[in-house]
């Protein structure tokens, strides 16, 4: 029995869902799905209760008066074979096993139980998600697996072997200004595995960029072709867990898979033109870059700050990540002098933009810089502290600044085809920092935590540009 | 004319201060010093005004009816020789030249003016800070150079060639829970330079750790001996700006010095046992480590999380920065089983501490772990999101958690001699994040932004421990 990628539609878009083993302990499924688009077709099952959290509870899945596409199992591992048989009889198409206690325990019993479950599932044509995972988050269809997840849709598809990391990364998206088309935490990967999920998301029209956290693979069939294909269609950003020996040991006890050597993975991911990252912050950085900007066509970057002093350090950091900080051309310098009323020495890269903002010539100045042929991208550093002193005399100064910066960034990206990143630094005024970030993120701009993070991202995006254009 | 380190006392502890060139433009000196301990002995000078911001203004420094130890010059560069002569006649001991327009312009005229100023200063025995810098921040004596700087004292001494970075780093200290004994932004270093300042702070009883941002040196006499001596007395953390070719060019136009090769500096700093960092976040990380913890005696670290899923990634990151994540000994595992009512597989390193917190056995569990002979340090990861769901049923849950964690960390550090770092991750609930951080920082605990940052710091501190014990 094989399935094509398309057959996973029912995994993300079930028309009806049952939660087997409903109790207060899994209120994060009950409260969220019962408030979603699925609410009319969401059923609780537990022979011990007639009602859970105010919702009717059936004794068996067979008692539900409507068809059920998708069942979530929150029951002890040993009870699963029996209930899975019931699901088969009911015509359930997908079973997500939230429960743990399988191969990840390292015990023979857990592995045997997994085999038994897989055999029953195959005999009924049921697809299995998990076990030992959070399942699916798809705001479009109404599937949720935690409180506080956004109900608005985005275009990031995220695949995670770890449930905790799946939730954390959705939160990270909220913090960084992006949302998700589909997230799946697939745990021990007894049936539905990495390759099939990548294949599905590659073809999914609602997904424009794919992120994946993988510890190890059960099935490697089609891996190379699928990843190659996917990374041609859309950016594919991968974090490999268990790269070190100690990490691989942790992975084995976490999701029961063998992690594989770091070197092999690194070479492999380079070969398939996926982008490998070291942690989830880097993954979010890259995703923001693809969503709200695009790869630069060269290494020359200009840094524009609202505070003069950090030119030297920023220059060092940009060079270290593989970019260059070219001098402005004579022409650019001459044109800038008309807008920025400063001593000649200050017309340099990095540029202090505060005077231009104060004199109202910032859009013109940025526009001139972006036309310099040695400059392929821009990073604008915003230090919230700089605004604090002015907010008393002009309470709208932040709104004015973000409106000007936002409009100018978009113009440069559209007209010059050069990406513009904005780095809002950590501030002693957290509300001011949050306000600036949120305003810029709401304009769908690429916002970073530091110039370094933005520079590292531009360098990665440039590699991606180069790899595409030399393939 | 040479001065010993001690002679710089007047630079940090003047009894009276005059601001020459007082105007609204330099309100950050006027408003801050006039509200400090120096207020009775702070005088404004400007022949153009009789009053600035409500304070009396003298026409010349010679008109001030009291002696003046320390003068701040905020006047055009070309006027400085004349006013400096007046200062000599007045008996001023230190002149801080805020003004720019000297060697950093690259013009011959600027260099000539610097020479003239130095000659006049020498003839009167006046010490010069700058030019082209913010000067001194010393909350103990009442010197300030920016709005919003804390008036409470700390024990970090910070030397910065850049004024903007001096201010930013003080803000970073506020964010990270530390304060300063003395900060000096010394700009072009015409007279008072890096070596002399390090020498002074090394002997300063109010300073327990020294941070320095240096772009280049005018004087190198005594450099090796001074740094060697200083780093034996207290931790010396150095960020070298202008390490790359582009960065060196930026440094030349910033403070008029030659930056020197990255390799030479790196080897040199290793030789003198200073700790070199790449950016100011790393500098703050190291400082927090020395202030509120201490170097571990080995590489074995345990990670304790409030969320189970990140064990694999954390393990990888710790190993990559040079630490190890040892398995707990049989004895530790057996002892933990008594406290943590969980399946056997969860008694592992990294450890999920949430159950122990909920069952009230967290202090016991952490205490047992810290006694494992393979564990030399602990990192506790706190994800603010974990608390959100509980704050509705128990509004004091965060206070309880930070109180327990804080007390336990201190006990382990005192009794076991093993450092305990706390990593509070960036949250979608900024108020909750800030609350947890502030509560822990107020207990003088080492708080980090991520497990990675804490691990990198532990690894650096361990190197320092090794270097001290092999020297």
Short mmCIF file of N, CA and C in Angstrom, two decimals, chain B residues 343-414:
data_model
loop_
_atom_site.label_atom_id
_atom_site.label_comp_id
_atom_site.label_asym_id
_atom_site.label_seq_id
_atom_site.Cartn_x
_atom_site.Cartn_y
_atom_site.Cartn_z
N UNK B 343 8.04 8.07 34.54
CA UNK B 343 8.58 6.86 33.92
C UNK B 343 10.11 6.95 33.91
N UNK B 344 10.75 5.80 34.02
CA UNK B 344 12.21 5.75 34.16
C UNK B 344 12.97 6.49 33.08
N UNK B 345 12.45 6.50 31.85
CA UNK B 345 13.19 7.08 30.75
C UNK B 345 13.39 8.59 30.90
N UNK B 346 12.59 9.22 31.76
CA UNK B 346 12.71 10.67 31.85
C UNK B 346 13.80 11.13 32.83
N UNK B 347 14.36 10.19 33.59
CA UNK B 347 15.45 10.56 34.49
C UNK B 347 16.73 10.60 33.69
N UNK B 348 16.90 11.64 32.93
CA UNK B 348 18.08 11.71 32.08
C UNK B 348 18.53 13.15 31.95
N UNK B 349 19.69 13.34 31.40
CA UNK B 349 20.27 14.65 31.19
C UNK B 349 20.20 14.96 29.71
N UNK B 350 19.57 16.06 29.25
CA UNK B 350 18.78 17.07 29.98
C UNK B 350 17.56 16.51 30.71
N UNK B 351 17.21 17.19 31.79
CA UNK B 351 16.10 16.75 32.64
C UNK B 351 14.92 17.71 32.55
N UNK B 352 13.72 17.14 32.44
CA UNK B 352 12.50 17.95 32.47
C UNK B 352 12.10 18.18 33.92
N UNK B 353 12.19 19.42 34.38
CA UNK B 353 11.99 19.71 35.81
C UNK B 353 10.56 20.09 36.17
N UNK B 354 9.71 20.22 35.17
CA UNK B 354 8.36 20.70 35.43
C UNK B 354 7.63 19.83 36.46
N UNK B 355 7.68 18.46 36.30
CA UNK B 355 7.00 17.63 37.30
C UNK B 355 7.55 17.88 38.72
N UNK B 356 8.88 18.00 38.84
CA UNK B 356 9.48 18.23 40.16
C UNK B 356 9.01 19.55 40.75
N UNK B 357 8.85 20.57 39.87
CA UNK B 357 8.35 21.85 40.36
C UNK B 357 6.92 21.70 40.85
N UNK B 358 6.10 21.00 40.05
CA UNK B 358 4.69 20.84 40.41
C UNK B 358 4.51 20.03 41.69
N UNK B 359 5.39 19.03 41.89
CA UNK B 359 5.27 18.20 43.09
C UNK B 359 6.04 18.80 44.28
N UNK B 360 6.64 19.97 44.06
CA UNK B 360 7.33 20.64 45.17
C UNK B 360 8.67 20.02 45.54
N UNK B 361 9.20 19.17 44.65
CA UNK B 361 10.47 18.50 44.98
C UNK B 361 11.65 19.05 44.18
N UNK B 362 11.44 20.19 43.51
CA UNK B 362 12.49 20.74 42.65
C UNK B 362 13.81 21.00 43.39
N UNK B 363 13.78 21.64 44.57
CA UNK B 363 15.06 21.88 45.26
C UNK B 363 15.81 20.58 45.54
N UNK B 364 15.08 19.55 45.99
CA UNK B 364 15.73 18.26 46.26
C UNK B 364 16.33 17.67 44.99
N UNK B 365 15.56 17.72 43.91
CA UNK B 365 16.02 17.14 42.65
C UNK B 365 17.28 17.85 42.16
N UNK B 366 17.27 19.18 42.16
CA UNK B 366 18.44 19.94 41.70
C UNK B 366 19.64 19.68 42.60
N UNK B 367 19.37 19.55 43.87
CA UNK B 367 20.44 19.29 44.82
C UNK B 367 21.12 17.95 44.53
N UNK B 368 20.30 16.94 44.24
CA UNK B 368 20.84 15.61 43.92
C UNK B 368 21.70 15.68 42.65
N UNK B 369 21.16 16.33 41.61
CA UNK B 369 21.90 16.44 40.35
C UNK B 369 23.24 17.12 40.59
N UNK B 370 23.22 18.18 41.37
CA UNK B 370 24.45 18.98 41.55
C UNK B 370 25.51 18.19 42.31
N UNK B 371 25.10 17.09 42.95
CA UNK B 371 26.09 16.29 43.68
C UNK B 371 26.72 15.21 42.81
N UNK B 372 26.19 15.04 41.58
CA UNK B 372 26.77 14.05 40.67
C UNK B 372 28.18 14.50 40.30
N UNK B 373 29.16 13.58 40.45
CA UNK B 373 30.56 14.02 40.28
C UNK B 373 30.91 14.35 38.82
N UNK B 374 30.08 13.89 37.87
CA UNK B 374 30.35 14.21 36.47
C UNK B 374 29.76 15.55 36.05
N UNK B 375 28.96 16.12 36.91
CA UNK B 375 28.30 17.40 36.60
C UNK B 375 29.09 18.54 37.25
N UNK B 376 29.56 19.49 36.43
CA UNK B 376 30.34 20.62 36.96
C UNK B 376 29.59 21.93 36.94
N UNK B 377 28.48 21.95 36.21
CA UNK B 377 27.68 23.19 36.16
C UNK B 377 26.26 22.82 35.75
N UNK B 378 25.33 23.74 35.98
CA UNK B 378 23.92 23.51 35.63
C UNK B 378 23.40 24.69 34.82
N UNK B 379 22.54 24.39 33.85
CA UNK B 379 21.80 25.44 33.15
C UNK B 379 20.31 25.13 33.32
N UNK B 380 19.58 26.09 33.83
CA UNK B 380 18.13 25.90 33.97
C UNK B 380 17.43 26.73 32.91
N UNK B 381 16.68 26.07 32.04
CA UNK B 381 15.95 26.80 31.00
C UNK B 381 14.52 27.08 31.47
N UNK B 382 14.13 28.34 31.37
CA UNK B 382 12.78 28.73 31.77
C UNK B 382 12.06 29.30 30.55
N UNK B 383 10.98 28.66 30.13
CA UNK B 383 10.19 29.16 29.01
C UNK B 383 8.96 29.85 29.58
N UNK B 384 8.90 31.18 29.47
CA UNK B 384 7.78 31.90 30.08
C UNK B 384 6.42 31.36 29.66
N UNK B 385 6.29 30.87 28.43
CA UNK B 385 5.01 30.34 27.95
C UNK B 385 4.46 29.25 28.87
N UNK B 386 5.36 28.44 29.43
CA UNK B 386 4.93 27.33 30.29
C UNK B 386 4.07 27.81 31.46
N UNK B 387 4.33 29.05 31.89
CA UNK B 387 3.64 29.54 33.08
C UNK B 387 2.29 30.17 32.75
N UNK B 388 2.13 30.57 31.47
CA UNK B 388 0.97 31.37 31.09
C UNK B 388 -0.34 30.68 31.49
N UNK B 389 -0.47 29.40 31.14
CA UNK B 389 -1.72 28.69 31.39
C UNK B 389 -2.03 28.61 32.88
N UNK B 390 -0.97 28.59 33.71
CA UNK B 390 -1.18 28.41 35.15
C UNK B 390 -1.45 29.73 35.88
N UNK B 391 -1.07 30.86 35.24
CA UNK B 391 -1.22 32.14 35.94
C UNK B 391 -2.68 32.48 36.22
N UNK B 392 -3.61 31.90 35.44
CA UNK B 392 -5.02 32.20 35.71
C UNK B 392 -5.51 31.50 36.97
N UNK B 393 -5.07 30.24 37.15
CA UNK B 393 -5.51 29.53 38.36
C UNK B 393 -4.66 29.91 39.57
N UNK B 394 -3.38 30.26 39.34
CA UNK B 394 -2.51 30.63 40.46
C UNK B 394 -1.67 31.85 40.06
N UNK B 395 -2.15 33.04 40.39
CA UNK B 395 -1.45 34.26 39.95
C UNK B 395 -0.04 34.39 40.55
N UNK B 396 0.26 33.63 41.59
CA UNK B 396 1.58 33.75 42.23
C UNK B 396 2.56 32.69 41.74
N UNK B 397 2.18 31.93 40.69
CA UNK B 397 3.03 30.80 40.30
C UNK B 397 4.44 31.26 39.90
N UNK B 398 4.55 32.39 39.19
CA UNK B 398 5.86 32.87 38.77
C UNK B 398 6.71 33.24 39.99
N UNK B 399 6.10 33.95 40.94
CA UNK B 399 6.83 34.34 42.15
C UNK B 399 7.32 33.11 42.91
N UNK B 400 6.46 32.10 43.00
CA UNK B 400 6.86 30.87 43.69
C UNK B 400 8.02 30.20 42.98
N UNK B 401 7.91 30.13 41.65
CA UNK B 401 8.94 29.46 40.87
C UNK B 401 10.28 30.18 41.00
N UNK B 402 10.29 31.50 40.79
CA UNK B 402 11.57 32.23 40.84
C UNK B 402 12.15 32.17 42.26
N UNK B 403 11.29 32.19 43.28
CA UNK B 403 11.80 32.11 44.66
C UNK B 403 12.49 30.77 44.89
N UNK B 404 11.84 29.70 44.45
CA UNK B 404 12.42 28.35 44.64
C UNK B 404 13.71 28.20 43.84
N UNK B 405 13.64 28.59 42.56
CA UNK B 405 14.82 28.46 41.69
C UNK B 405 15.97 29.30 42.24
N UNK B 406 15.65 30.53 42.61
CA UNK B 406 16.68 31.45 43.10
C UNK B 406 17.38 30.89 44.33
N UNK B 407 16.59 30.44 45.29
CA UNK B 407 17.17 29.93 46.53
C UNK B 407 18.01 28.68 46.25
N UNK B 408 17.46 27.81 45.40
CA UNK B 408 18.18 26.56 45.12
C UNK B 408 19.49 26.83 44.39
N UNK B 409 19.48 27.74 43.42
CA UNK B 409 20.70 28.08 42.68
C UNK B 409 21.77 28.57 43.64
N UNK B 410 21.38 29.46 44.52
CA UNK B 410 22.36 30.03 45.46
C UNK B 410 22.94 28.94 46.36
N UNK B 411 22.06 28.06 46.83
CA UNK B 411 22.52 26.97 47.70
C UNK B 411 23.53 26.09 46.96
N UNK B 412 23.20 25.72 45.72
CA UNK B 412 24.10 24.85 44.97
C UNK B 412 25.44 25.55 44.74
N UNK B 413 25.39 26.83 44.36
CA UNK B 413 26.64 27.56 44.10
C UNK B 413 27.47 27.65 45.37
N UNK B 414 26.82 27.94 46.50
CA UNK B 414 27.56 28.08 47.76
C UNK B 414 28.06 26.74 48.28
#
